[in-house]
């Protein structure tokens, strides 16, 4: 505590105005005393001797004259072993322990230690006495699940330090001193297994920030092939309510090629969060053979919780992600939904009586969203290892309107756009990512020219479909109708994916490439049919064979049988290849 005291002079929703005596800084934590409770809050504006604080709890009962204590510390999280597998609220309170301490109807003003203090860790030192270290350098390691957790020099220790003492290999607890460091002035600084770091400040202890280039494989065909996400990149999933944003994020978290998954439910509906909490512990992780929850952290802040905590939950999640990146791990952060975080910002901006921007959102909406996504990235650490944070955020625009401010502000900073369509979700086409509205700036797992050729059939097929709605099927030429059927084929057998099928739910890159080449050969083939009815029947039979093919075990007996049937059907109907596609198919023929 700094000793700075204050008195409440006004209350407006979850914002209180406090007259203080002493020194107060922006983003400093203060506690409002109400009866026997101390409610955590954060300074968001200072004007003279009066500061405005956003309270992270329900403000019922706060009155003018209530006392406020300022801590002198920024809003921070505790970083150390024991984070994985935890379920936190936006202030890093472990919710299962909070439920035990306060009951299922959580009381306000109850704050618990985020990390298990009684847990025993097996510490192994990696430096010797006399070694020179800097912030984020590894002093030792402890095993945490399937990972080796690095015990690092706290990030807030700037400059060079000398290791004066290091604990030998053995058991220790969270608060035990494992090392003593001496600065250039000879001051001794004890180091434990954990330390604190302010959430509003990006973790920047790396040597070099690199350009995201390598694809982050999600095993969702439509994403990996057509709208890829780079490891260390950013992407957004806007879409109307019920279009499948949360389900798509859960599929990504299960199968994405990353080490750690952090789910930030910032203002999501409680029912969806409960579903996540129930599912994750029961899901088996392919990489470790254990529960998926063991490499997952969930930051849970539902729409029924105070709005100020939504902002805290977003920054808490991205700070934890940056911490694990410093260990050379690949982290995926899923924020659901940033729209509700933006709504919380709008509410606070209104209470601060700031000049509103478009649709009453604050004028700094774009810069705030940009600063969040900018904390993603792939970095090279001082020891040469590489770590990454990939951020994927969902946006819930009212009525599915992608022109609204939050979606537009997000599109300006992300590298990939996976726009969900109400029309596709109503037609039960999942994932409901619109294949014409969506885009990506990143490199995928398949040659971009081949992808562009295949995507052209979807675009031209949609144009023919729109034309048929006007002139009817009888007013369409057989050539255009075949293009429409080809576009429908790629939509049905490649864009859509059956999440309830054990095989088709997650498709590895080698199978995606193999299947795509088979499909490309069909799209490039020239077909002639006596009439549209014959063409429709032939493509329907081919589509069903391809769907069965997708659900067959990779390179299994049934897989090979269906592949042969598909090839024979195409061979018997084909009149040659499109000249423009020969260059894409020729290398594959040579390889075969």
Short mmCIF file of N, CA, C and O in Angstrom, two decimals, residues 460-481 484 532:
data_model
loop_
_atom_site.label_atom_id
_atom_site.label_comp_id
_atom_site.label_asym_id
_atom_site.label_seq_id
_atom_site.Cartn_x
_atom_site.Cartn_y
_atom_site.Cartn_z
N UNK A 460 -17.65 -18.38 -59.72
CA UNK A 460 -18.44 -18.42 -60.95
C UNK A 460 -19.72 -19.23 -60.76
O UNK A 460 -20.78 -18.89 -61.31
N UNK A 461 -19.63 -20.29 -59.94
CA UNK A 461 -20.83 -21.09 -59.67
C UNK A 461 -21.88 -20.29 -58.94
O UNK A 461 -23.09 -20.44 -59.19
N UNK A 462 -21.44 -19.43 -58.01
CA UNK A 462 -22.38 -18.57 -57.29
C UNK A 462 -23.04 -17.57 -58.23
O UNK A 462 -24.23 -17.27 -58.11
N UNK A 463 -22.26 -17.05 -59.18
CA UNK A 463 -22.83 -16.11 -60.16
C UNK A 463 -23.90 -16.79 -61.01
O UNK A 463 -24.97 -16.21 -61.27
N UNK A 464 -23.64 -18.03 -61.42
CA UNK A 464 -24.64 -18.77 -62.21
C UNK A 464 -25.88 -19.05 -61.37
O UNK A 464 -27.02 -18.94 -61.85
N UNK A 465 -25.67 -19.37 -60.09
CA UNK A 465 -26.80 -19.65 -59.19
C UNK A 465 -27.68 -18.41 -59.05
O UNK A 465 -28.92 -18.51 -59.06
N UNK A 466 -27.05 -17.24 -58.90
CA UNK A 466 -27.82 -16.00 -58.79
C UNK A 466 -28.58 -15.72 -60.08
O UNK A 466 -29.72 -15.24 -60.06
N UNK A 467 -27.95 -16.03 -61.21
CA UNK A 467 -28.61 -15.82 -62.50
C UNK A 467 -29.81 -16.75 -62.66
O UNK A 467 -30.86 -16.35 -63.17
N UNK A 468 -29.67 -18.01 -62.19
CA UNK A 468 -30.76 -18.97 -62.31
C UNK A 468 -31.97 -18.57 -61.47
O UNK A 468 -33.10 -18.93 -61.78
N UNK A 469 -31.73 -17.81 -60.39
CA UNK A 469 -32.85 -17.35 -59.59
C UNK A 469 -33.71 -16.34 -60.35
O UNK A 469 -34.88 -16.13 -60.02
N UNK A 470 -33.11 -15.75 -61.38
CA UNK A 470 -33.83 -14.75 -62.19
C UNK A 470 -34.43 -15.40 -63.44
O UNK A 470 -35.63 -15.26 -63.72
N UNK A 471 -33.60 -16.11 -64.20
CA UNK A 471 -34.05 -16.64 -65.50
C UNK A 471 -34.49 -18.10 -65.41
O UNK A 471 -35.03 -18.64 -66.38
N UNK A 472 -34.25 -18.76 -64.27
CA UNK A 472 -34.63 -20.15 -64.13
C UNK A 472 -33.57 -21.08 -64.70
O UNK A 472 -32.69 -20.67 -65.46
N UNK A 473 -33.70 -22.34 -64.33
CA UNK A 473 -32.72 -23.33 -64.80
C UNK A 473 -32.79 -23.51 -66.32
O UNK A 473 -31.78 -23.72 -66.99
N UNK A 474 -34.01 -23.38 -66.87
CA UNK A 474 -34.18 -23.59 -68.31
C UNK A 474 -33.53 -22.48 -69.13
O UNK A 474 -33.22 -22.66 -70.31
N UNK A 475 -33.31 -21.33 -68.51
CA UNK A 475 -32.67 -20.22 -69.23
C UNK A 475 -31.16 -20.21 -69.11
O UNK A 475 -30.51 -19.26 -69.53
N UNK A 476 -30.61 -21.26 -68.53
CA UNK A 476 -29.16 -21.35 -68.33
C UNK A 476 -28.58 -22.39 -69.29
O UNK A 476 -29.15 -23.46 -69.48
N UNK A 477 -27.44 -22.06 -69.87
CA UNK A 477 -26.80 -23.00 -70.79
C UNK A 477 -26.24 -24.19 -70.02
O UNK A 477 -25.97 -24.10 -68.82
N UNK A 478 -26.05 -25.32 -70.70
CA UNK A 478 -25.54 -26.52 -70.07
C UNK A 478 -24.11 -26.30 -69.56
O UNK A 478 -23.71 -26.83 -68.52
N UNK A 479 -23.34 -25.46 -70.30
CA UNK A 479 -21.96 -25.18 -69.87
C UNK A 479 -21.95 -24.43 -68.54
O UNK A 479 -21.18 -24.76 -67.63
N UNK A 480 -22.80 -23.40 -68.42
CA UNK A 480 -22.88 -22.64 -67.16
C UNK A 480 -23.42 -23.52 -66.04
O UNK A 480 -23.00 -23.40 -64.88
N UNK A 481 -24.34 -24.40 -66.38
CA UNK A 481 -24.93 -25.28 -65.35
C UNK A 481 -23.89 -26.24 -64.79
O UNK A 481 -23.88 -26.53 -63.59
N UNK A 484 -21.84 -24.37 -62.33
CA UNK A 484 -22.59 -24.28 -61.08
C UNK A 484 -22.48 -25.58 -60.28
O UNK A 484 -22.28 -25.56 -59.06
N UNK A 532 -29.51 -31.19 -68.51
CA UNK A 532 -29.18 -30.76 -67.15
C UNK A 532 -29.55 -31.83 -66.11
O UNK A 532 -28.87 -31.98 -65.10
#
